[in-house]
Amino acid sequence: MIDRFVTALAWLAAALFTISGCMLTYEVVARYFFVKPTVWAAELSQLCLIWGSLIAMAWALRFHRHIVVDALAAQLPPRILRWTDTGAMVVVAVFSAALVWKGWPIFWDSFERGRTTGSMLDLPAWVAELAVPFGFAVLFAQAVIEAIETFRGNRPGHWEAPHE
């Protein structure tokens, strides 16, 4: 079930990146060809990029699409490498949990106080801030799954990308 959810979030992230690109292209054309800049394109495209990046993290982790520095790890035997990969997933889970724990109060404070971005569009600040606890909560869940499955030997290590 989590795999389907993470994949759906990845598709949503791809759509948000595409929408952001379209908005920025429109902004460039409107600004430089028609001298009619928008008040919404820059801020909404930033919002799409923030949400897209943070909701795609779990998919990148699940399918080993993240950067791995393995100069030392490549020299280790597979059994030890499984332990190091499991440990790395535990570190990701702990880091993600810390960001959810610290990010939620920031979002909630902005939500309760009605803070806005202060830009011309003046969106509620919590819309962007919610992306942090949400994205990292999903990453936390995926990191825990990866740690368990890697430890059990049910997931290939980082040196063997899984098939989609």
GROMACS .gro file of N, CA and C in nm:
model
  492
    1MET      N    1   0.082  -0.119   0.000
    1MET     CA    2   0.000   0.000   0.000
    1MET      C    3   0.087   0.127   0.000
    2ILE      N    4   0.194   0.125   0.082
    2ILE     CA    5   0.279   0.244   0.087
    2ILE      C    6   0.350   0.264  -0.047
    3ASP      N    7   0.384   0.154  -0.116
    3ASP     CA    8   0.448   0.168  -0.247
    3ASP      C    9   0.358   0.242  -0.345
    4ARG      N   10   0.230   0.208  -0.343
    4ARG     CA   11   0.135   0.277  -0.433
    4ARG      C   12   0.122   0.424  -0.394
    5PHE      N   13   0.116   0.451  -0.264
    5PHE     CA   14   0.106   0.589  -0.217
    5PHE      C   15   0.229   0.670  -0.257
    6VAL      N   16   0.347   0.612  -0.236
    6VAL     CA   17   0.472   0.680  -0.270
    6VAL      C   18   0.482   0.702  -0.421
    7THR      N   19   0.438   0.604  -0.499
    7THR     CA   20   0.439   0.620  -0.644
    7THR      C   21   0.341   0.727  -0.688
    8ALA      N   22   0.224   0.731  -0.626
    8ALA     CA   23   0.126   0.837  -0.658
    8ALA      C   24   0.182   0.974  -0.625
    9LEU      N   25   0.253   0.984  -0.512
    9LEU     CA   26   0.316   1.113  -0.477
    9LEU      C   27   0.424   1.150  -0.578
   10ALA      N   28   0.497   1.051  -0.628
   10ALA     CA   29   0.600   1.079  -0.728
   10ALA      C   30   0.537   1.132  -0.857
   11TRP      N   31   0.425   1.073  -0.897
   11TRP     CA   32   0.354   1.124  -1.016
   11TRP      C   33   0.301   1.265  -0.992
   12LEU      N   34   0.250   1.289  -0.872
   12LEU     CA   35   0.204   1.424  -0.838
   12LEU      C   36   0.321   1.522  -0.842
   13ALA      N   37   0.436   1.480  -0.790
   13ALA     CA   38   0.555   1.565  -0.794
   13ALA      C   39   0.594   1.596  -0.938
   14ALA      N   40   0.589   1.496  -1.024
   14ALA     CA   41   0.622   1.518  -1.166
   14ALA      C   42   0.526   1.619  -1.228
   15ALA      N   43   0.399   1.608  -1.192
   15ALA     CA   44   0.300   1.705  -1.243
   15ALA      C   45   0.329   1.845  -1.190
   16LEU      N   46   0.366   1.855  -1.062
   16LEU     CA   47   0.398   1.985  -1.003
   16LEU      C   48   0.521   2.046  -1.070
   17PHE      N   49   0.621   1.965  -1.101
   17PHE     CA   50   0.740   2.016  -1.170
   17PHE      C   51   0.703   2.065  -1.310
   18THR      N   52   0.616   1.991  -1.377
   18THR     CA   53   0.572   2.031  -1.511
   18THR      C   54   0.493   2.161  -1.505
   19ILE      N   55   0.402   2.170  -1.410
   19ILE     CA   56   0.323   2.293  -1.393
   19ILE      C   57   0.414   2.411  -1.362
   20SER      N   58   0.513   2.388  -1.277
   20SER     CA   59   0.607   2.495  -1.243
   20SER      C   60   0.681   2.543  -1.367
   21GLY      N   61   0.726   2.451  -1.446
   21GLY     CA   62   0.795   2.487  -1.570
   21GLY      C   63   0.706   2.567  -1.664
   22CYS      N   64   0.580   2.526  -1.674
   22CYS     CA   65   0.485   2.599  -1.759
   22CYS      C   66   0.460   2.740  -1.706
   23MET      N   67   0.445   2.752  -1.574
   23MET     CA   68   0.422   2.884  -1.516
   23MET      C   69   0.541   2.976  -1.538
   24LEU      N   70   0.662   2.923  -1.520
   24LEU     CA   71   0.780   3.007  -1.539
   24LEU      C   72   0.800   3.044  -1.686
   25THR      N   73   0.768   2.952  -1.776
   25THR     CA   74   0.775   2.984  -1.918
   25THR      C   75   0.675   3.094  -1.952
   26TYR      N   76   0.555   3.080  -1.901
   26TYR     CA   77   0.453   3.184  -1.922
   26TYR      C   78   0.500   3.318  -1.868
   27GLU      N   79   0.560   3.316  -1.749
   27GLU     CA   80   0.609   3.439  -1.687
   27GLU      C   81   0.716   3.506  -1.773
   28VAL      N   82   0.808   3.427  -1.826
   28VAL     CA   83   0.914   3.483  -1.910
   28VAL      C   84   0.855   3.545  -2.036
   29VAL      N   85   0.763   3.474  -2.099
   29VAL     CA   86   0.699   3.526  -2.220
   29VAL      C   87   0.620   3.653  -2.188
   30ALA      N   88   0.541   3.648  -2.081
   30ALA     CA   89   0.460   3.764  -2.044
   30ALA      C   90   0.547   3.884  -2.008
   31ARG      N   91   0.654   3.861  -1.938
   31ARG     CA   92   0.739   3.970  -1.891
   31ARG      C   93   0.822   4.031  -2.004
   32TYR      N   94   0.888   3.946  -2.083
   32TYR     CA   95   0.986   3.997  -2.179
   32TYR      C   96   0.930   4.022  -2.318
   33PHE      N   97   0.823   3.956  -2.354
   33PHE     CA   98   0.767   3.979  -2.487
   33PHE      C   99   0.648   4.075  -2.485
   34PHE      N  100   0.572   4.071  -2.376
   34PHE     CA  101   0.452   4.155  -2.369
   34PHE      C  102   0.459   4.261  -2.260
   35VAL      N  103   0.567   4.263  -2.184
   35VAL     CA  104   0.588   4.357  -2.074
   35VAL      C  105   0.467   4.358  -1.979
   36LYS      N  106   0.415   4.242  -1.951
   36LYS     CA  107   0.301   4.224  -1.861
   36LYS      C  108   0.333   4.111  -1.762
   37PRO      N  109   0.421   4.138  -1.665
   37PRO     CA  110   0.455   4.032  -1.569
   37PRO      C  111   0.335   3.994  -1.482
   38THR      N  112   0.338   3.872  -1.434
   38THR     CA  113   0.230   3.826  -1.346
   38THR      C  114   0.270   3.848  -1.200
   39VAL      N  115   0.173   3.845  -1.113
   39VAL     CA  116   0.202   3.853  -0.969
   39VAL      C  117   0.203   3.714  -0.906
   40TRP      N  118   0.162   3.614  -0.982
   40TRP     CA  119   0.143   3.482  -0.926
   40TRP      C  120   0.244   3.377  -0.971
   41ALA      N  121   0.306   3.392  -1.085
   41ALA     CA  122   0.386   3.283  -1.143
   41ALA      C  123   0.506   3.244  -1.057
   42ALA      N  124   0.583   3.339  -1.012
   42ALA     CA  125   0.703   3.307  -0.935
   42ALA      C  126   0.670   3.237  -0.804
   43GLU      N  127   0.574   3.290  -0.731
   43GLU     CA  128   0.541   3.232  -0.601
   43GLU      C  129   0.475   3.094  -0.613
   44LEU      N  130   0.383   3.082  -0.707
   44LEU     CA  131   0.318   2.952  -0.724
   44LEU      C  132   0.414   2.847  -0.777
   45SER      N  133   0.506   2.887  -0.864
   45SER     CA  134   0.604   2.790  -0.914
   45SER      C  135   0.699   2.747  -0.801
   46GLN      N  136   0.735   2.839  -0.713
   46GLN     CA  137   0.816   2.802  -0.596
   46GLN      C  138   0.741   2.702  -0.508
   47LEU      N  139   0.615   2.726  -0.489
   47LEU     CA  140   0.532   2.635  -0.409
   47LEU      C  141   0.528   2.496  -0.472
   48CYS      N  142   0.512   2.492  -0.603
   48CYS     CA  143   0.512   2.363  -0.674
   48CYS      C  144   0.645   2.292  -0.658
   49LEU      N  145   0.756   2.366  -0.666
   49LEU     CA  146   0.888   2.306  -0.652
   49LEU      C  147   0.913   2.256  -0.510
   50ILE      N  148   0.869   2.331  -0.411
   50ILE     CA  149   0.884   2.289  -0.272
   50ILE      C  150   0.808   2.159  -0.249
   51TRP      N  151   0.679   2.160  -0.282
   51TRP     CA  152   0.597   2.041  -0.261
   51TRP      C  153   0.646   1.924  -0.345
   52GLY      N  154   0.678   1.950  -0.470
   52GLY     CA  155   0.724   1.843  -0.558
   52GLY      C  156   0.850   1.776  -0.506
   53SER      N  157   0.945   1.855  -0.462
   53SER     CA  158   1.071   1.800  -0.411
   53SER      C  159   1.050   1.718  -0.284
   54LEU      N  160   0.969   1.770  -0.195
   54LEU     CA  161   0.953   1.703  -0.066
   54LEU      C  162   0.864   1.579  -0.072
   55ILE      N  163   0.767   1.577  -0.163
   55ILE     CA  164   0.684   1.457  -0.170
   55ILE      C  165   0.747   1.349  -0.258
   56ALA      N  166   0.851   1.382  -0.332
   56ALA     CA  167   0.918   1.283  -0.417
   56ALA      C  168   1.033   1.213  -0.344
   57MET      N  169   1.070   1.260  -0.227
   57MET     CA  170   1.185   1.203  -0.155
   57MET      C  171   1.169   1.055  -0.127
   58ALA      N  172   1.052   1.013  -0.083
   58ALA     CA  173   1.031   0.873  -0.047
   58ALA      C  174   1.045   0.783  -0.170
   59TRP      N  175   0.995   0.828  -0.285
   59TRP     CA  176   1.008   0.750  -0.408
   59TRP      C  177   1.155   0.738  -0.446
   60ALA      N  178   1.230   0.848  -0.435
   60ALA     CA  179   1.372   0.845  -0.467
   60ALA      C  180   1.446   0.748  -0.376
   61LEU      N  181   1.408   0.743  -0.250
   61LEU     CA  182   1.470   0.649  -0.157
   61LEU      C  183   1.433   0.506  -0.193
   62ARG      N  184   1.307   0.482  -0.218
   62ARG     CA  185   1.259   0.347  -0.248
   62ARG      C  186   1.326   0.288  -0.372
   63PHE      N  187   1.346   0.370  -0.474
   63PHE     CA  188   1.400   0.320  -0.600
   63PHE      C  189   1.546   0.360  -0.622
   64HIS      N  190   1.614   0.392  -0.511
   64HIS     CA  191   1.758   0.418  -0.514
   64HIS      C  192   1.796   0.524  -0.618
   65ARG      N  193   1.720   0.633  -0.622
   65ARG     CA  194   1.747   0.742  -0.715
   65ARG      C  195   1.820   0.857  -0.647
   66HIS      N  196   1.868   0.834  -0.526
   66HIS     CA  197   1.940   0.937  -0.453
   66HIS      C  198   2.090   0.920  -0.475
   67ILE      N  199   2.165   1.019  -0.437
   67ILE     CA  200   2.311   1.015  -0.452
   67ILE      C  201   2.369   0.924  -0.344
   68VAL      N  202   2.457   0.836  -0.385
   68VAL     CA  203   2.523   0.746  -0.292
   68VAL      C  204   2.674   0.757  -0.314
   69VAL      N  205   2.746   0.786  -0.210
   69VAL     CA  206   2.892   0.787  -0.216
   69VAL      C  207   2.936   0.652  -0.161
   70ASP      N  208   2.987   0.568  -0.250
   70ASP     CA  209   3.015   0.431  -0.208
   70ASP      C  210   3.159   0.388  -0.234
   71ALA      N  211   3.252   0.482  -0.234
   71ALA     CA  212   3.392   0.448  -0.258
   71ALA      C  213   3.441   0.345  -0.157
   72LEU      N  214   3.407   0.363  -0.031
   72LEU     CA  215   3.449   0.268   0.072
   72LEU      C  216   3.354   0.149   0.077
   73ALA      N  217   3.225   0.177   0.068
   73ALA     CA  218   3.125   0.070   0.080
   73ALA      C  219   3.139  -0.034  -0.030
   74ALA      N  220   3.181   0.006  -0.148
   74ALA     CA  221   3.196  -0.089  -0.259
   74ALA      C  222   3.301  -0.195  -0.230
   75GLN      N  223   3.389  -0.169  -0.136
   75GLN     CA  224   3.495  -0.264  -0.101
   75GLN      C  225   3.450  -0.364   0.006
   76LEU      N  226   3.333  -0.343   0.063
   76LEU     CA  227   3.286  -0.429   0.172
   76LEU      C  228   3.219  -0.555   0.120
   77PRO      N  229   3.225  -0.662   0.198
   77PRO     CA  230   3.151  -0.783   0.158
   77PRO      C  231   3.000  -0.758   0.164
   78PRO      N  232   2.920  -0.830   0.084
   78PRO     CA  233   2.775  -0.806   0.079
   78PRO      C  234   2.706  -0.812   0.215
   79ARG      N  235   2.748  -0.901   0.302
   79ARG     CA  236   2.683  -0.913   0.434
   79ARG      C  237   2.703  -0.786   0.516
   80ILE      N  238   2.826  -0.734   0.515
   80ILE     CA  239   2.855  -0.609   0.588
   80ILE      C  240   2.784  -0.492   0.520
   81LEU      N  241   2.782  -0.494   0.388
   81LEU     CA  242   2.716  -0.387   0.312
   81LEU      C  243   2.567  -0.382   0.345
   82ARG      N  244   2.506  -0.497   0.368
   82ARG     CA  245   2.364  -0.500   0.407
   82ARG      C  246   2.346  -0.430   0.541
   83TRP      N  247   2.439  -0.451   0.633
   83TRP     CA  248   2.432  -0.383   0.763
   83TRP      C  249   2.451  -0.232   0.749
   84THR      N  250   2.546  -0.191   0.665
   84THR     CA  251   2.569  -0.047   0.648
   84THR      C  252   2.450   0.019   0.579
   85ASP      N  253   2.391  -0.050   0.482
   85ASP     CA  254   2.272   0.005   0.416
   85ASP      C  255   2.155   0.015   0.514
   86THR      N  256   2.140  -0.086   0.597
   86THR     CA  257   2.034  -0.082   0.699
   86THR      C  258   2.058   0.034   0.795
   87GLY      N  259   2.183   0.051   0.838
   87GLY     CA  260   2.218   0.162   0.927
   87GLY      C  261   2.190   0.298   0.863
   88ALA      N  262   2.220   0.308   0.734
   88ALA     CA  263   2.194   0.434   0.663
   88ALA      C  264   2.045   0.465   0.661
   89MET      N  265   1.963   0.362   0.644
   89MET     CA  266   1.818   0.383   0.643
   89MET      C  267   1.768   0.425   0.781
   90VAL      N  268   1.829   0.371   0.885
   90VAL     CA  269   1.793   0.412   1.021
   90VAL      C  270   1.828   0.559   1.042
   91VAL      N  271   1.945   0.601   0.992
   91VAL     CA  272   1.984   0.742   1.004
   91VAL      C  273   1.885   0.830   0.930
   92VAL      N  274   1.845   0.790   0.810
   92VAL     CA  275   1.746   0.867   0.733
   92VAL      C  276   1.615   0.875   0.811
   93ALA      N  277   1.574   0.764   0.872
   93ALA     CA  278   1.449   0.763   0.949
   93ALA      C  279   1.457   0.857   1.070
   94VAL      N  280   1.567   0.853   1.141
   94VAL     CA  281   1.584   0.941   1.259
   94VAL      C  282   1.586   1.087   1.217
   95PHE      N  283   1.659   1.119   1.110
   95PHE     CA  284   1.664   1.256   1.059
   95PHE      C  285   1.525   1.302   1.016
   96SER      N  286   1.453   1.215   0.947
   96SER     CA  287   1.318   1.249   0.902
   96SER      C  288   1.224   1.273   1.020
   97ALA      N  289   1.234   1.188   1.120
   97ALA     CA  290   1.150   1.204   1.239
   97ALA      C  291   1.179   1.338   1.308
   98ALA      N  292   1.306   1.376   1.313
   98ALA     CA  293   1.343   1.503   1.375
   98ALA      C  294   1.284   1.620   1.296
   99LEU      N  295   1.283   1.611   1.164
   99LEU     CA  296   1.227   1.720   1.085
   99LEU      C  297   1.076   1.726   1.095
  100VAL      N  298   1.011   1.613   1.110
  100VAL     CA  299   0.866   1.614   1.132
  100VAL      C  300   0.838   1.678   1.267
  101TRP      N  301   0.913   1.636   1.367
  101TRP     CA  302   0.895   1.686   1.504
  101TRP      C  303   0.918   1.837   1.512
  102LYS      N  304   1.019   1.888   1.443
  102LYS     CA  305   1.048   2.031   1.446
  102LYS      C  306   0.964   2.110   1.343
  103GLY      N  307   0.927   2.046   1.233
  103GLY     CA  308   0.853   2.116   1.128
  103GLY      C  309   0.706   2.134   1.157
  104TRP      N  310   0.647   2.039   1.228
  104TRP     CA  311   0.503   2.049   1.257
  104TRP      C  312   0.469   2.174   1.336
  105PRO      N  313   0.540   2.207   1.446
  105PRO     CA  314   0.505   2.328   1.520
  105PRO      C  315   0.521   2.456   1.438
  106ILE      N  316   0.616   2.458   1.347
  106ILE     CA  317   0.633   2.577   1.262
  106ILE      C  318   0.510   2.593   1.173
  107PHE      N  319   0.469   2.482   1.110
  107PHE     CA  320   0.348   2.485   1.028
  107PHE      C  321   0.228   2.527   1.112
  108TRP      N  322   0.210   2.464   1.227
  108TRP     CA  323   0.091   2.487   1.309
  108TRP      C  324   0.085   2.631   1.360
  109ASP      N  325   0.200   2.686   1.397
  109ASP     CA  326   0.204   2.824   1.444
  109ASP      C  327   0.161   2.920   1.332
  110SER      N  328   0.210   2.897   1.212
  110SER     CA  329   0.169   2.981   1.099
  110SER      C  330   0.021   2.965   1.068
  111PHE      N  331  -0.027   2.843   1.080
  111PHE     CA  332  -0.168   2.815   1.054
  111PHE      C  333  -0.257   2.888   1.154
  112GLU      N  334  -0.222   2.875   1.283
  112GLU     CA  335  -0.302   2.939   1.388
  112GLU      C  336  -0.297   3.091   1.381
  113ARG      N  337  -0.181   3.146   1.353
  113ARG     CA  338  -0.164   3.292   1.351
  113ARG      C  339  -0.207   3.355   1.219
  114GLY      N  340  -0.228   3.273   1.117
  114GLY     CA  341  -0.269   3.325   0.988
  114GLY      C  342  -0.158   3.400   0.914
  115ARG      N  343  -0.034   3.357   0.937
  115ARG     CA  344   0.079   3.423   0.869
  115ARG      C  345   0.066   3.406   0.718
  116THR      N  346   0.114   3.507   0.649
  116THR     CA  347   0.114   3.502   0.503
  116THR      C  348   0.256   3.523   0.452
  117THR      N  349   0.273   3.503   0.323
  117THR     CA  350   0.406   3.513   0.264
  117THR      C  351   0.455   3.657   0.253
  118GLY      N  352   0.365   3.752   0.258
  118GLY     CA  353   0.405   3.892   0.248
  118GLY      C  354   0.436   3.936   0.106
  119SER      N  355   0.410   3.850   0.012
  119SER     CA  356   0.434   3.885  -0.129
  119SER      C  357   0.308   3.951  -0.186
  120MET      N  358   0.312   3.981  -0.314
  120MET     CA  359   0.195   4.040  -0.377
  120MET      C  360   0.078   3.943  -0.378
  121LEU      N  361   0.106   3.814  -0.390
  121LEU     CA  362   0.001   3.713  -0.390
  121LEU      C  363  -0.050   3.688  -0.247
  122ASP      N  364   0.040   3.703  -0.149
  122ASP     CA  365   0.007   3.694  -0.006
  122ASP      C  366  -0.063   3.563   0.031
  123LEU      N  367  -0.003   3.452  -0.011
  123LEU     CA  368  -0.056   3.320   0.025
  123LEU      C  369  -0.035   3.291   0.173
  124PRO      N  370  -0.115   3.205   0.231
  124PRO     CA  371  -0.088   3.163   0.368
  124PRO      C  372   0.048   3.091   0.374
  125ALA      N  373   0.131   3.125   0.470
  125ALA     CA  374   0.265   3.068   0.481
  125ALA      C  375   0.260   2.918   0.511
  126TRP      N  376   0.155   2.873   0.579
  126TRP     CA  377   0.149   2.732   0.617
  126TRP      C  378   0.137   2.639   0.497
  127VAL      N  379   0.093   2.689   0.384
  127VAL     CA  380   0.079   2.603   0.265
  127VAL      C  381   0.216   2.548   0.225
  128ALA      N  382   0.318   2.630   0.227
  128ALA     CA  383   0.454   2.583   0.196
  128ALA      C  384   0.514   2.509   0.314
  129GLU      N  385   0.488   2.556   0.434
  129GLU     CA  386   0.549   2.496   0.553
  129GLU      C  387   0.498   2.355   0.581
  130LEU      N  388   0.376   2.326   0.544
  130LEU     CA  389   0.321   2.192   0.564
  130LEU      C  390   0.395   2.087   0.483
  131ALA      N  391   0.457   2.128   0.374
  131ALA     CA  392   0.531   2.033   0.290
  131ALA      C  393   0.644   1.965   0.366
  132VAL      N  394   0.704   2.033   0.461
  132VAL     CA  395   0.818   1.976   0.535
  132VAL      C  396   0.772   1.860   0.625
  133PRO      N  397   0.679   1.879   0.719
  133PRO     CA  398   0.641   1.764   0.800
  133PRO      C  399   0.574   1.653   0.718
  134PHE      N  400   0.497   1.689   0.618
  134PHE     CA  401   0.431   1.587   0.537
  134PHE      C  402   0.534   1.505   0.458
  135GLY      N  403   0.620   1.574   0.385
  135GLY     CA  404   0.719   1.505   0.303
  135GLY      C  405   0.813   1.419   0.386
  136PHE      N  406   0.857   1.471   0.499
  136PHE     CA  407   0.948   1.395   0.583
  136PHE      C  408   0.878   1.284   0.660
  137ALA      N  409   0.749   1.296   0.686
  137ALA     CA  410   0.674   1.186   0.747
  137ALA      C  411   0.667   1.067   0.650
  138VAL      N  412   0.642   1.096   0.524
  138VAL     CA  413   0.639   0.990   0.423
  138VAL      C  414   0.778   0.931   0.406
  139LEU      N  415   0.880   1.016   0.405
  139LEU     CA  416   1.018   0.967   0.396
  139LEU      C  417   1.053   0.880   0.516
  140PHE      N  418   1.009   0.920   0.635
  140PHE     CA  419   1.031   0.841   0.755
  140PHE      C  420   0.973   0.701   0.738
  141ALA      N  421   0.847   0.694   0.696
  141ALA     CA  422   0.782   0.564   0.678
  141ALA      C  423   0.858   0.480   0.576
  142GLN      N  424   0.899   0.540   0.466
  142GLN     CA  425   0.971   0.465   0.363
  142GLN      C  426   1.108   0.421   0.413
  143ALA      N  427   1.177   0.505   0.490
  143ALA     CA  428   1.308   0.468   0.545
  143ALA      C  429   1.297   0.353   0.642
  144VAL      N  430   1.192   0.351   0.723
  144VAL     CA  431   1.171   0.239   0.816
  144VAL      C  432   1.148   0.110   0.736
  145ILE      N  433   1.066   0.118   0.635
  145ILE     CA  434   1.040   0.000   0.550
  145ILE      C  435   1.170  -0.046   0.484
  146GLU      N  436   1.246   0.048   0.430
  146GLU     CA  437   1.373   0.013   0.364
  146GLU      C  438   1.470  -0.050   0.463
  147ALA      N  439   1.478   0.003   0.585
  147ALA     CA  440   1.567  -0.053   0.686
  147ALA      C  441   1.529  -0.197   0.718
  148ILE      N  442   1.401  -0.221   0.740
  148ILE     CA  443   1.355  -0.356   0.773
  148ILE      C  444   1.377  -0.452   0.656
  149GLU      N  445   1.337  -0.410   0.538
  149GLU     CA  446   1.349  -0.499   0.422
  149GLU      C  447   1.495  -0.522   0.382
  150THR      N  448   1.580  -0.422   0.396
  150THR     CA  449   1.722  -0.440   0.366
  150THR      C  450   1.785  -0.533   0.467
  151PHE      N  451   1.751  -0.515   0.593
  151PHE     CA  452   1.804  -0.602   0.699
  151PHE      C  453   1.763  -0.747   0.676
  152ARG      N  454   1.640  -0.768   0.634
  152ARG     CA  455   1.590  -0.904   0.608
  152ARG      C  456   1.647  -0.963   0.479
  153GLY      N  457   1.709  -0.878   0.397
  153GLY     CA  458   1.762  -0.925   0.270
  153GLY      C  459   1.659  -0.926   0.158
  154ASN      N  460   1.543  -0.862   0.181
  154ASN     CA  461   1.436  -0.858   0.081
  154ASN      C  462   1.449  -0.744  -0.018
  155ARG      N  463   1.540  -0.652   0.008
  155ARG     CA  464   1.563  -0.540  -0.082
  155ARG      C  465   1.707  -0.549  -0.128
  156PRO      N  466   1.727  -0.519  -0.256
  156PRO     CA  467   1.867  -0.513  -0.300
  156PRO      C  468   1.935  -0.394  -0.234
  157GLY      N  469   2.064  -0.402  -0.219
  157GLY     CA  470   2.138  -0.290  -0.161
  157GLY      C  471   2.148  -0.176  -0.259
  158HIS      N  472   2.211  -0.068  -0.217
  158HIS     CA  473   2.221   0.050  -0.302
  158HIS      C  474   2.299   0.021  -0.430
  159TRP      N  475   2.379  -0.083  -0.430
  159TRP     CA  476   2.460  -0.116  -0.548
  159TRP      C  477   2.378  -0.189  -0.654
  160GLU      N  478   2.256  -0.231  -0.620
  160GLU     CA  479   2.169  -0.299  -0.714
  160GLU      C  480   2.035  -0.225  -0.717
  161ALA      N  481   2.014  -0.143  -0.816
  161ALA     CA  482   1.888  -0.068  -0.823
  161ALA      C  483   1.773  -0.164  -0.847
  162PRO      N  484   1.663  -0.148  -0.772
  162PRO     CA  485   1.547  -0.235  -0.789
  162PRO      C  486   1.474  -0.209  -0.919
  163HIS      N  487   1.401  -0.305  -0.962
  163HIS     CA  488   1.321  -0.289  -1.084
  163HIS      C  489   1.188  -0.225  -1.047
  164GLU      N  490   1.142  -0.138  -1.133
  164GLU     CA  491   1.017  -0.067  -1.104
  164GLU      C  492   0.902  -0.147  -1.152
   0.00000   0.00000   0.00000
